[in-house]
Tab-separated table of C-alpha atoms and ligand atoms in Angstrom:
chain	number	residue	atom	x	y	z
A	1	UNK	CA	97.330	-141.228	37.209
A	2	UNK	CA	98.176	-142.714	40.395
A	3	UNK	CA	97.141	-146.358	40.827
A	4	UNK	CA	94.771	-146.789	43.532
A	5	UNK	CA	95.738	-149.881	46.276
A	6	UNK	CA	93.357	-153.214	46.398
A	7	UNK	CA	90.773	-153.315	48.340
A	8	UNK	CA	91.561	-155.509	51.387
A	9	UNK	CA	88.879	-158.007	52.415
A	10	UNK	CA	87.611	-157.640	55.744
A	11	UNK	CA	86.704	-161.177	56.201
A	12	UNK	CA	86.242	-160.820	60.112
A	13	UNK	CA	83.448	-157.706	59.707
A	14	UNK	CA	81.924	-160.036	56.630
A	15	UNK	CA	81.786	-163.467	58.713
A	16	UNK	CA	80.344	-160.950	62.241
A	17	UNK	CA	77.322	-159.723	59.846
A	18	UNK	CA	76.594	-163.355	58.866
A	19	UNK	CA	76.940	-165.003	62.277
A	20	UNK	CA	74.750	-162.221	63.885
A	21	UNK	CA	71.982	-163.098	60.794
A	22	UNK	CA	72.368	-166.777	62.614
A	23	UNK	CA	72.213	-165.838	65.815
A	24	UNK	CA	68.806	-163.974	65.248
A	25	UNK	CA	67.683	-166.951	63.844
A	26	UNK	CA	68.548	-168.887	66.335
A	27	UNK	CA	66.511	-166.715	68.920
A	28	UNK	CA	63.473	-166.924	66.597
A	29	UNK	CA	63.498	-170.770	67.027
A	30	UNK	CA	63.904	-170.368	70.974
A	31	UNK	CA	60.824	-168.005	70.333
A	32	UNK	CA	59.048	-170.482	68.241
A	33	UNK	CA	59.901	-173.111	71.467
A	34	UNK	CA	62.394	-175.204	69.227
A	35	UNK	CA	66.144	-176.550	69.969
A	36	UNK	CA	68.969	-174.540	67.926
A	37	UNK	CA	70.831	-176.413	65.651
A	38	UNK	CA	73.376	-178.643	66.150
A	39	UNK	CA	77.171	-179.526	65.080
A	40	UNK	CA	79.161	-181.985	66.602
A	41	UNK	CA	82.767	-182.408	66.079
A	42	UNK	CA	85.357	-185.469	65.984
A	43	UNK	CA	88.991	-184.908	66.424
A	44	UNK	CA	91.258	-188.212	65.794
A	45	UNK	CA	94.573	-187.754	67.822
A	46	UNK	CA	96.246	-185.084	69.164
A	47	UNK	CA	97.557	-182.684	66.026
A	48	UNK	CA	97.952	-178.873	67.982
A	49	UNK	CA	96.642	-177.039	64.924
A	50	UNK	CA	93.892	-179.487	64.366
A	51	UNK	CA	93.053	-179.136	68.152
A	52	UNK	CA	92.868	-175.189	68.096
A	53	UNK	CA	90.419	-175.480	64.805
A	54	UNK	CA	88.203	-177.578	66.357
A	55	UNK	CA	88.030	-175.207	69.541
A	56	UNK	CA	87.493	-171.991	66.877
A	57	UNK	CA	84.780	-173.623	65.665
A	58	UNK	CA	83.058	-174.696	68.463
A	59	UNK	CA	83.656	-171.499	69.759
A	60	UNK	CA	81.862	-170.023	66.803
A	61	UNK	CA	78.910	-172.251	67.430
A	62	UNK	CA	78.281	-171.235	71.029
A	63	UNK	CA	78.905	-167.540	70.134
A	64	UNK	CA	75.611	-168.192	68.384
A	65	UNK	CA	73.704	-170.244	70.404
A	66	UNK	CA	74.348	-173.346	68.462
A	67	UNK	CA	74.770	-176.529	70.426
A	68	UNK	CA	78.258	-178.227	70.104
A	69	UNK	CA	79.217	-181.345	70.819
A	70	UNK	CA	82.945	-183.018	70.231
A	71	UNK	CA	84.363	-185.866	70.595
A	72	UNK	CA	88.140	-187.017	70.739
A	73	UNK	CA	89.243	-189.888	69.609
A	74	UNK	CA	93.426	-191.204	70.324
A	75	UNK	CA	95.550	-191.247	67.060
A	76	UNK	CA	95.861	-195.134	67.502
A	77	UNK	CA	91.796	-195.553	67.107
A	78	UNK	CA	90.827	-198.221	64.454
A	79	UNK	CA	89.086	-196.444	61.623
A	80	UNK	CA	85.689	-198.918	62.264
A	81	UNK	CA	85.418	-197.573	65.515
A	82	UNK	CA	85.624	-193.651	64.223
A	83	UNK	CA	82.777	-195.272	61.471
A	84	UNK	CA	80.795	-196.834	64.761
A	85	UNK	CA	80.820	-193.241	65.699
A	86	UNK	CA	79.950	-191.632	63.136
A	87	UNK	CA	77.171	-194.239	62.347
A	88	UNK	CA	76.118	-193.237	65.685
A	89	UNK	CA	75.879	-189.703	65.378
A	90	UNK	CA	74.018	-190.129	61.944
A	91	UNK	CA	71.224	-191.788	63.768
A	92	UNK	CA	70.960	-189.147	66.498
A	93	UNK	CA	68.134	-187.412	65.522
A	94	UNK	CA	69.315	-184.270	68.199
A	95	UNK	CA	73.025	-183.846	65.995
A	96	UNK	CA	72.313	-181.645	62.704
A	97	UNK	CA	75.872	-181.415	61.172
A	98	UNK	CA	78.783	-184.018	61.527
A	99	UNK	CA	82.535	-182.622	61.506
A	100	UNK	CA	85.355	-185.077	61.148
A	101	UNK	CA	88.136	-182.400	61.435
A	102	UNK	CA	91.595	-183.025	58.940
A	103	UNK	CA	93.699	-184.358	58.208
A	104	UNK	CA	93.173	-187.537	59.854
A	105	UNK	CA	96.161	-190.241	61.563
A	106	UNK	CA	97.990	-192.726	59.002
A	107	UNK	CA	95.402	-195.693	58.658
A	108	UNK	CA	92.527	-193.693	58.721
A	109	UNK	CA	90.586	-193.355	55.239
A	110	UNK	CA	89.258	-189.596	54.744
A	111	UNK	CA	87.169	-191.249	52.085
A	112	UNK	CA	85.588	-193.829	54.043
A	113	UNK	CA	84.639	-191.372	56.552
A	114	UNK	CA	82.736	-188.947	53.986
A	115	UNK	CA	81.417	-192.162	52.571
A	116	UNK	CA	79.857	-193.147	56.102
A	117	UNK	CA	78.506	-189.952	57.541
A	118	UNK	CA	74.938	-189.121	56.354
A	119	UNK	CA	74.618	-186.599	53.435
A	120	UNK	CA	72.102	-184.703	55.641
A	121	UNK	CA	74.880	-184.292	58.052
A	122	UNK	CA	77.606	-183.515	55.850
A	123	UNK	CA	78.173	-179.891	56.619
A	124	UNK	CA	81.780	-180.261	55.286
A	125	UNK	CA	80.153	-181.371	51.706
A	126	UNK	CA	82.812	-183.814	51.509
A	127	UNK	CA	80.077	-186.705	51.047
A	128	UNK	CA	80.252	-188.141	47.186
A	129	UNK	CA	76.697	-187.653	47.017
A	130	UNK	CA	76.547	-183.543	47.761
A	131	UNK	CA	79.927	-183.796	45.517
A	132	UNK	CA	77.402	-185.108	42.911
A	133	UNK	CA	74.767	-182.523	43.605
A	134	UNK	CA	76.913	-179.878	43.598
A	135	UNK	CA	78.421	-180.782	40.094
A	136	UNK	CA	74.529	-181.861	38.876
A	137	UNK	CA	73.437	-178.149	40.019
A	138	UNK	CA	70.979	-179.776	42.583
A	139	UNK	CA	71.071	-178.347	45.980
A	140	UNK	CA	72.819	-180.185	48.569
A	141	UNK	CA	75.513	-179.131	50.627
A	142	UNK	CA	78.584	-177.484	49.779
A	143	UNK	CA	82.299	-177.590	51.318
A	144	UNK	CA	82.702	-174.443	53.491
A	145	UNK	CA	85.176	-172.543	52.012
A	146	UNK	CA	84.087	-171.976	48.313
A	147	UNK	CA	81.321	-171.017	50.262
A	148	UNK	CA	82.850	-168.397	51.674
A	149	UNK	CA	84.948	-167.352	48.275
A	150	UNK	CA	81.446	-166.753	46.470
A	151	UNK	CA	80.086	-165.153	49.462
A	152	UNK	CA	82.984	-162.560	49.415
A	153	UNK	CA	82.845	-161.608	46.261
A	154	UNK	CA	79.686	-161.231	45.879
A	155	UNK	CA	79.848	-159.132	48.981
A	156	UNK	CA	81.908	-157.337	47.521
A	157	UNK	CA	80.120	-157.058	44.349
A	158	UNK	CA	82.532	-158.555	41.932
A	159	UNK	CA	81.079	-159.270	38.443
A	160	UNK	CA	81.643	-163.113	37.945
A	161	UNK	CA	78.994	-162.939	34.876
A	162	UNK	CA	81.849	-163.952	31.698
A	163	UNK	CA	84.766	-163.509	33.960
A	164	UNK	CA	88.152	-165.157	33.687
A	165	UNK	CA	88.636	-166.987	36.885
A	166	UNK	CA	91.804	-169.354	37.460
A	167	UNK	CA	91.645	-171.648	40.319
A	168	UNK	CA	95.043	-172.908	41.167
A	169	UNK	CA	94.997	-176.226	43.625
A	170	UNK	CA	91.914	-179.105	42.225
A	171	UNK	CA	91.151	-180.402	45.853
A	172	UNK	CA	87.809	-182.049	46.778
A	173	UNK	CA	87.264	-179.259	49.851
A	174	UNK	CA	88.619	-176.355	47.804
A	175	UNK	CA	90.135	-176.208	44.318
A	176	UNK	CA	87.168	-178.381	42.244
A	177	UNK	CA	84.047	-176.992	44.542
A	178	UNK	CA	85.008	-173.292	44.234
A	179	UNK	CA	85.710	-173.827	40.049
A	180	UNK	CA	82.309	-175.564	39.780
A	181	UNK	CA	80.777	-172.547	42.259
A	182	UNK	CA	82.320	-170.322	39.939
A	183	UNK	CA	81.037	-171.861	36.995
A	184	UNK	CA	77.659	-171.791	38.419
A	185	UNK	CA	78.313	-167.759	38.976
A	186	UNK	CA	78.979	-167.882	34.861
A	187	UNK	CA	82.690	-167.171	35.129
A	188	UNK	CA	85.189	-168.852	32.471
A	189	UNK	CA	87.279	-170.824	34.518
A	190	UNK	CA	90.199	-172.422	34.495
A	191	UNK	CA	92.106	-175.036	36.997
A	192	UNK	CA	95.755	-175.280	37.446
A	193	UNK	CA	97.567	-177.934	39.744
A	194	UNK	CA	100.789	-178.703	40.050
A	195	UNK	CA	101.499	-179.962	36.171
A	196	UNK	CA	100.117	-176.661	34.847
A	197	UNK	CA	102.616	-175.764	32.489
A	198	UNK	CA	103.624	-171.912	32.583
A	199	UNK	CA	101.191	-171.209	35.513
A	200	UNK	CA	101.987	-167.403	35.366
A	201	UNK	CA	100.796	-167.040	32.038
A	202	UNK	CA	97.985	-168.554	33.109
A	203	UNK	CA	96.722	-166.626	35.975
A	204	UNK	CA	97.917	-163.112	34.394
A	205	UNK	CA	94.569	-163.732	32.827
A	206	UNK	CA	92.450	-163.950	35.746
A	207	UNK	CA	90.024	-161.194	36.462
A	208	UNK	CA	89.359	-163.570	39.738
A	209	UNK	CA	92.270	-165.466	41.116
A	210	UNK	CA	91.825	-168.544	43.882
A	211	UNK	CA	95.381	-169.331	45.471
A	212	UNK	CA	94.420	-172.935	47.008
A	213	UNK	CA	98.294	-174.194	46.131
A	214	UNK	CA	99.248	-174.888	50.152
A	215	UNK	CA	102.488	-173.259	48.931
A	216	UNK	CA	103.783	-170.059	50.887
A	217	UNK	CA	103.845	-166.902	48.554
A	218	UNK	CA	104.247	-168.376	45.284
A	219	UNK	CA	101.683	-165.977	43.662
A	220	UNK	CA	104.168	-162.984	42.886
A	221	UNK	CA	102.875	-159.650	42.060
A	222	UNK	CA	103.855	-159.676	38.562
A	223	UNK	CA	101.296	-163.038	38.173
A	224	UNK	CA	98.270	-161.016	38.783
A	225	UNK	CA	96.233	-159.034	36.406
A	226	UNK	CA	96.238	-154.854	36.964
A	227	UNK	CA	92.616	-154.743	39.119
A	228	UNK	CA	92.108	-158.734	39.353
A	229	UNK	CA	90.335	-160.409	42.472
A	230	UNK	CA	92.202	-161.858	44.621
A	231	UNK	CA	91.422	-164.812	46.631
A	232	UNK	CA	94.127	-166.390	49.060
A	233	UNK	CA	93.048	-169.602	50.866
A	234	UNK	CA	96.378	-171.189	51.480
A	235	UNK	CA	97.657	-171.243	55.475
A	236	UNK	CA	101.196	-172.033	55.366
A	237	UNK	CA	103.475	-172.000	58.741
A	238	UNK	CA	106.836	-170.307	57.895
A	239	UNK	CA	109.198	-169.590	61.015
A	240	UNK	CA	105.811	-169.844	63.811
A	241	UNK	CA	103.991	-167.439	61.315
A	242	UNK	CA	100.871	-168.203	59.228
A	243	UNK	CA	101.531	-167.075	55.606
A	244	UNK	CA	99.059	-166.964	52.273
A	245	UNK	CA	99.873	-168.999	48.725
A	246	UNK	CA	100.086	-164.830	47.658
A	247	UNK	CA	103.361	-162.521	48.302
A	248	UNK	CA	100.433	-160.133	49.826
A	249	UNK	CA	102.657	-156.762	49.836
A	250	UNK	CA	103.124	-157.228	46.235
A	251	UNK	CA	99.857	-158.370	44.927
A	252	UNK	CA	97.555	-155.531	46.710
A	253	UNK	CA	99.745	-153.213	44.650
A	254	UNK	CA	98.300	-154.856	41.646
A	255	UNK	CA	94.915	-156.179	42.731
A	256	UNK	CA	91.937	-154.866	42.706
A	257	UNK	CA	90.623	-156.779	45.671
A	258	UNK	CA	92.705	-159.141	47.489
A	259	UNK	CA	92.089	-160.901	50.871
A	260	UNK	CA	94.863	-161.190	53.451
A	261	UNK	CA	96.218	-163.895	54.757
A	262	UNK	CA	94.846	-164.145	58.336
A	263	UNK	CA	91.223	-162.703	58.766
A	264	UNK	CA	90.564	-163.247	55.472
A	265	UNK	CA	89.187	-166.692	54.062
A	266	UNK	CA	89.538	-168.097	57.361
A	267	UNK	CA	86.695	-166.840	59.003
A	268	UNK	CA	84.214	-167.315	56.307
A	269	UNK	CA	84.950	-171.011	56.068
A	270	UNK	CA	84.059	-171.024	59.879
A	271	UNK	CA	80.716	-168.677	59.334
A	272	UNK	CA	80.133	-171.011	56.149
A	273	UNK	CA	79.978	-173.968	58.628
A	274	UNK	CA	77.657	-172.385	60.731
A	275	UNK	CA	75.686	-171.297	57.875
A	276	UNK	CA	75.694	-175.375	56.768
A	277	UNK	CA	74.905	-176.261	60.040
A	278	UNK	CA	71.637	-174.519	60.097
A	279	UNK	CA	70.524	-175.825	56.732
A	280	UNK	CA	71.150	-179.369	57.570
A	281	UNK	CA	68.745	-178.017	60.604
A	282	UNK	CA	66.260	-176.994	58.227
A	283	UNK	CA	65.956	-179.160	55.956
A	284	UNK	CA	66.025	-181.678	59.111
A	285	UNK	CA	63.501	-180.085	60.597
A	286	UNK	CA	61.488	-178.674	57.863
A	287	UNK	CA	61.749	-175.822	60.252
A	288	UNK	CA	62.985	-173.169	57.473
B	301	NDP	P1	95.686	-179.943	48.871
B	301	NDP	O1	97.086	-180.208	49.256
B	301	NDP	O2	94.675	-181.033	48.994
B	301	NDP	O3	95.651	-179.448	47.363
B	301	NDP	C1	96.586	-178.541	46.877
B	301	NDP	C2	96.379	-178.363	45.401
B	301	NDP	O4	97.279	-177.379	44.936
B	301	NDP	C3	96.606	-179.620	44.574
B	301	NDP	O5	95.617	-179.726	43.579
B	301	NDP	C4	97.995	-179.393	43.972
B	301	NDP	O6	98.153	-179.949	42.672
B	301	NDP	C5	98.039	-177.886	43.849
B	301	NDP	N1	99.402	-177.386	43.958
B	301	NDP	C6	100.275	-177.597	44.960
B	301	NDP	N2	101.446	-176.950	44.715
B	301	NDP	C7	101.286	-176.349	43.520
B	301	NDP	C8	102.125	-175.555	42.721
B	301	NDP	N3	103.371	-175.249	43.099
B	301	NDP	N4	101.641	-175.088	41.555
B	301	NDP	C9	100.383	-175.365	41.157
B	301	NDP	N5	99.534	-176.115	41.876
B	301	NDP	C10	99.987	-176.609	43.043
B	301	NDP	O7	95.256	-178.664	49.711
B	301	NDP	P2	93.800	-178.074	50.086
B	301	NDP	O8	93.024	-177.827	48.862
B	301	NDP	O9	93.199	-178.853	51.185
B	301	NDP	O10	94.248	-176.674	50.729
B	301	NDP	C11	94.988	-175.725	49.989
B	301	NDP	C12	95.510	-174.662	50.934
B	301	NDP	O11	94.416	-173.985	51.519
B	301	NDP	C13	96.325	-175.194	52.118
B	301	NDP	O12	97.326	-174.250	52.429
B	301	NDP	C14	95.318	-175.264	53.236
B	301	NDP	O13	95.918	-175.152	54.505
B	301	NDP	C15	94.491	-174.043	52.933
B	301	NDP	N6	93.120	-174.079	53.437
B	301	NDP	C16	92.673	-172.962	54.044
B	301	NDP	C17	91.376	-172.893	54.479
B	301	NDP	C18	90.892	-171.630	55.101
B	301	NDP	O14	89.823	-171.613	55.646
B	301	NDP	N7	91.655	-170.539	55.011
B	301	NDP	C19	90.463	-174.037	54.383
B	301	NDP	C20	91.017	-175.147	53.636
B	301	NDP	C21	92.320	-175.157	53.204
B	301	NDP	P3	98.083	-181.542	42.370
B	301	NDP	O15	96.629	-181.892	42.418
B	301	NDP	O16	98.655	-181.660	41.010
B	301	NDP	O17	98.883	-182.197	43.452
């Protein structure tokens, strides 16, 4: 019998439903004589690829009617002023959600900027406190893109119930949220990093595979399971083009479901922003 090819996420028509969900919401608060929601971005230096995700996402947040608000800061800045800032923007009562966009210059603590920005605000989840929550099963808010993993496979329908799931990378904004997420969706899962012995072995035993390595297509086909879900967050630049942690022509030969690597994760970390954004609104607000 002839093996039928992956399914290939459509993470573009997914994150386009979602955002026009917001933007209808957005209208009804217009209706209902209230301000939309909120998100105001801070870029520190000058980094081109940090510059052109900042603009995607504001871009994202107007689409929708969402206010957005940036500011830019030079690469030289002293990290008390970006936390004078940010202390300011936590007090605004009009800013919902508070972006500090990475990675930041040499001298400026990532920590100490998710330490300072208001939990409320923290629509990256990057704040130890919704790191807590998250891990305590209390609601808070959650880092965008595990977000956006969970959203697309259950989207897509994709039993997590007893599942083996592997996670390879154990970041804060990736790797440990979408495990927990996962765990939360009762799969079995499993993390891998960069001391994982045999790493193959390990992920040929993933009905869901997360590829959050940062390393360009060193998922092979012959690491995947025969109908496994694939999920490929890594963005790596090789010769000016954007590749995935997955070799993508071999693995949707083997997957079941595998998303590509542009128009994939990528926009449902941005719609997951938006999606954060309005909560932080809501709960706010008490407008929900
Ligand atoms: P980090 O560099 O913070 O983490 C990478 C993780 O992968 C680490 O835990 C590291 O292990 C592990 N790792 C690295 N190389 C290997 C390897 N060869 N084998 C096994 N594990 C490995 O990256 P992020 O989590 O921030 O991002 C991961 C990727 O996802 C990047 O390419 C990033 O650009 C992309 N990304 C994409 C997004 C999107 O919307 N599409 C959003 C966010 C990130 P160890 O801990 O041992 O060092």
């Amino acid at each position: 019998m002839e093996r039928q090819q992956a399914i290939v996420v459509d993470g573009k028509a997914l994150a386009n439903d979602i955002r026009s969900e917001l933007a209808n919401r957005v209208t009804e608060l217009g209706r209902a004589g209230q301000r939309p929601p909120c998100l105001c971005v801070v870029l520190v230096g000058d980094d081109p690829a940090s510059a052109s995700y900042i603009k995607g996402k504001q871009r994202a947040c107007t689409r929708i009617g969402f206010e957005s608000v940036e500011h830019r800061l030079p690469a030289n800045v002293r990290e008390r002023d970006v936390l004078a800032l940010i202390e300011g923007l936590n007090r605004d009562p009009e800013v919902d959600g508070i972006l500090v966009q990475l990675p930041l210059p040499a001298g400026i603590r990532a920590e100490a900027i998710a330490e300072a920005t208001d939990p409320a605000k923290d629509v990256d989840g990057l704040h130890p406190i919704n790191a807590g929550r998250l891990l305590s099963g209390q609601p808070g808010l959650v880092p965008c893109t595990p977000l956006g993993i969970i959203e697309i496979l259950k989207r897509h329908e994709i039993d997590m119930q007893g599942a083996r799931a592997v996670v390879i990378g154990r970041s804060a904004i990736v790797g440990k949220p979408v495990g927990i997420l996962l765990l939360q969706q009762h799969a079995t899962v499993t993390f891998c990093h960069s001391r994982t012995r045999d790493l193959a072995a390990v992920t040929r035993e993933a009905d869901i595979l997360v590829a959050a390595a940062g390393s360009a297509r060193m998922v092979k086909g012959d690491w995947i399971k025969p109908g496994a879900a694939v999920i490929d967050v890594g963005v790596n630049p090789i010769d000016g083009v954007l590749v995935g942690d997955v070799d993508f022509d071999a693995a949707k030969d083997v997957a079941g479901l595998i998303t590509p690597p542009r128009g994939g994760v990528g926009p449902m970390t941005i719609t997951m922003l938006l999606c954060n954004t309005l909560r932080a609104y809501e709960s706010r607000t008490n407008s929900s």
